[in-house]
GROMACS .gro file of C-alpha atoms in nm:
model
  119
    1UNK     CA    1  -0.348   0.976  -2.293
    2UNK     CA    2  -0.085   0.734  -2.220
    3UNK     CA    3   0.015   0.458  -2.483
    4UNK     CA    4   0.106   0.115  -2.299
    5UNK     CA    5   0.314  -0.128  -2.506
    6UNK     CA    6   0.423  -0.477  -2.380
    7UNK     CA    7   0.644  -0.736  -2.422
    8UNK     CA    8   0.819  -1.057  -2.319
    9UNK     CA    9   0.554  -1.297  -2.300
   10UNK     CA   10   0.612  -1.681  -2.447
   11UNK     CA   11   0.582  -2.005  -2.364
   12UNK     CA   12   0.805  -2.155  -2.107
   13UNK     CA   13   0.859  -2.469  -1.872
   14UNK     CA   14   0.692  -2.496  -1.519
   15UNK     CA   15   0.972  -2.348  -1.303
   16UNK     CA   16   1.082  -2.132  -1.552
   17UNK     CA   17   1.094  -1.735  -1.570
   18UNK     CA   18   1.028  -1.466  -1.790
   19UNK     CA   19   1.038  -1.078  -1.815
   20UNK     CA   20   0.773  -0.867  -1.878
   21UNK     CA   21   0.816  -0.538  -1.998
   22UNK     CA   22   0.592  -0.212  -2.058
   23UNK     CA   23   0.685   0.053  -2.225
   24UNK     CA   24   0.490   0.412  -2.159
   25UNK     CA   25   0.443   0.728  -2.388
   26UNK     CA   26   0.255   1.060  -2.419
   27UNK     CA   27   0.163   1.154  -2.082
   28UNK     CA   28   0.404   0.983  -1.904
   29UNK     CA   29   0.406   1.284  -1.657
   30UNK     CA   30   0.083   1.241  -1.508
   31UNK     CA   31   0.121   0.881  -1.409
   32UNK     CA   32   0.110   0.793  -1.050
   33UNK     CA   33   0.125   0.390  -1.062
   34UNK     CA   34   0.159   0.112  -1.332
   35UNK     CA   35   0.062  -0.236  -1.279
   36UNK     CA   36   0.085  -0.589  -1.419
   37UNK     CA   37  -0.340  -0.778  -1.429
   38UNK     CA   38  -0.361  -1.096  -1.540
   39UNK     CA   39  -0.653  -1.234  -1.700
   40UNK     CA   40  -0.735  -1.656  -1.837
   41UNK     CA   41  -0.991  -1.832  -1.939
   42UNK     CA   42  -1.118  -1.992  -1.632
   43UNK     CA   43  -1.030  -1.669  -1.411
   44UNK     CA   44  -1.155  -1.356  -1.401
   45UNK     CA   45  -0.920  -1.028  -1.475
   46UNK     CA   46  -0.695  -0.960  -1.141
   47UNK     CA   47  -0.436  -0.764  -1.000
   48UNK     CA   48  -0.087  -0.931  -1.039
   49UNK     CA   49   0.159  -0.647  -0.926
   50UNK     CA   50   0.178  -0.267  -0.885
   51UNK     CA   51   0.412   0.018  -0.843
   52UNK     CA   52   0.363   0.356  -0.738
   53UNK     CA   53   0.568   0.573  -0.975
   54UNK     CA   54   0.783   0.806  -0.784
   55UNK     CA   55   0.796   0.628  -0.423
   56UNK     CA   56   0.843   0.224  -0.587
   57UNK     CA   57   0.646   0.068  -0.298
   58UNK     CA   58   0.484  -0.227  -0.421
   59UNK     CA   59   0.190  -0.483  -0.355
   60UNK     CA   60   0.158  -0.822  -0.523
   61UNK     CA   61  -0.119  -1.059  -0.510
   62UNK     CA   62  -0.071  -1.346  -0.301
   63UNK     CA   63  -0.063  -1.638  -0.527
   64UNK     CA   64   0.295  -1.474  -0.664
   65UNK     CA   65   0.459  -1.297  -0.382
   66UNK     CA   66   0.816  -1.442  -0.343
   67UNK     CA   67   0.813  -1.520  -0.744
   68UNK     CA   68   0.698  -1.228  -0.921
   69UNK     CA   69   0.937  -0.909  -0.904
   70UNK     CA   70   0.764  -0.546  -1.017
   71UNK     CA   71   1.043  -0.266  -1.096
   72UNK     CA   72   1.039   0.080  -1.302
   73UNK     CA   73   1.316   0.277  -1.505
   74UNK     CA   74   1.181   0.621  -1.477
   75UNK     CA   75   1.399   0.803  -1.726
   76UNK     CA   76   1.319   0.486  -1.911
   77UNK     CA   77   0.924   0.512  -1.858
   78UNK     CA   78   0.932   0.111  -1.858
   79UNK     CA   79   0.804  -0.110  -1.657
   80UNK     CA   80   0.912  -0.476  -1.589
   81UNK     CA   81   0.743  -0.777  -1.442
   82UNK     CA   82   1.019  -1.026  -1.358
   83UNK     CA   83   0.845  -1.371  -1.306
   84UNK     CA   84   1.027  -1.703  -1.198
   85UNK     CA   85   0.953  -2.039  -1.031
   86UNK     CA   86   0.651  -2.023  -1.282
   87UNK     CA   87   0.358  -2.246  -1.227
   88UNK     CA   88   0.100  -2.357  -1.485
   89UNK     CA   89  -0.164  -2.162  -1.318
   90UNK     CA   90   0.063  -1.860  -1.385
   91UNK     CA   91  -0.085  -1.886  -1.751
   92UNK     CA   92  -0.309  -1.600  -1.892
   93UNK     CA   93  -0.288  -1.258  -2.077
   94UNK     CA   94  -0.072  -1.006  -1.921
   95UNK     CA   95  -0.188  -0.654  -1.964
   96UNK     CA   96   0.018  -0.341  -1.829
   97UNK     CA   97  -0.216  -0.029  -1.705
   98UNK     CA   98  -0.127   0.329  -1.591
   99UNK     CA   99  -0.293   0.517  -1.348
  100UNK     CA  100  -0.272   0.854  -1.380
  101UNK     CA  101  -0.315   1.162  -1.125
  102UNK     CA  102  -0.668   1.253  -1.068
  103UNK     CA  103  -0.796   0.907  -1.135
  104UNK     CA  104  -0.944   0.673  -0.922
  105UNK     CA  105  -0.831   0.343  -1.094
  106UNK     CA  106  -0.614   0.205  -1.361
  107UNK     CA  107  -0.687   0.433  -1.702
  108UNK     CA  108  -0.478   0.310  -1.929
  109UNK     CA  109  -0.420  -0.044  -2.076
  110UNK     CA  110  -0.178  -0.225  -2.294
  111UNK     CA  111  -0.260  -0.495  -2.597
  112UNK     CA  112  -0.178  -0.756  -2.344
  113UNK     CA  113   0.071  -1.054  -2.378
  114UNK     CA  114   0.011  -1.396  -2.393
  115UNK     CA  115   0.236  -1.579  -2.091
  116UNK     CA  116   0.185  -2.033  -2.168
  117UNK     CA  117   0.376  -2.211  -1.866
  118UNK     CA  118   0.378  -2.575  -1.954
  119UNK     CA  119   0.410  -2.844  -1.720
   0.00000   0.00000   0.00000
């Protein structure tokens, strides 16, 4: 089991940035990538950002590459979603998920944060 818990969402101007960050427990050994998915109301649940855990290569989905930053503290087990140049679109629930070793896809989920980018 690993325990996801978020933070850093708000509301914030068009053009404006925040920082997500997740923080991991329990089985924090077993993980082999975290991610950022997004989810709104007129959108169905995607894939925002992800990071393998020990090599750091990343992939982003289009709509943010150049904006949206994905980094990890290992000792820290965190990890952080740096978003800027935010759009309105960019609006939705952020949710943080761990895949672990031996699993085929994302296993673990956070509570999700709400990110509101007014224009």
């Amino acid at each position: 089991q690993v325990r996801l818990v978020e933070s850093g969402g708000g509301l914030v101007q068009a053009g404006g940035s925040l920082r997500l960050s997740c923080a991991a427990s329990g089985l924090t050994l077993r993980l082999y990538a975290m991610g950022w998915f997004r989810q709104s109301l007129w959108k169905e649940r995607e894939s925002v950002a992800t990071i393998t855990w020990s090599s750091g290569r990343t992939g982003y989905v289009d709509s943010v590459k150049g904006r949206f930053t994905i980094s990890r503290d290992n000792a820290q087990n965190t990890v952080y979603l740096q978003m800027n140049s935010l759009k309105s679109e960019d609006t939705a629930v952020y949710y943080c998920a761990s895949r672990t070793f031996g699993s085929a896809d994302f296993n673990f989920w956070g509570q999700g944060t709400q990110v509101t980018v007014s224009s």
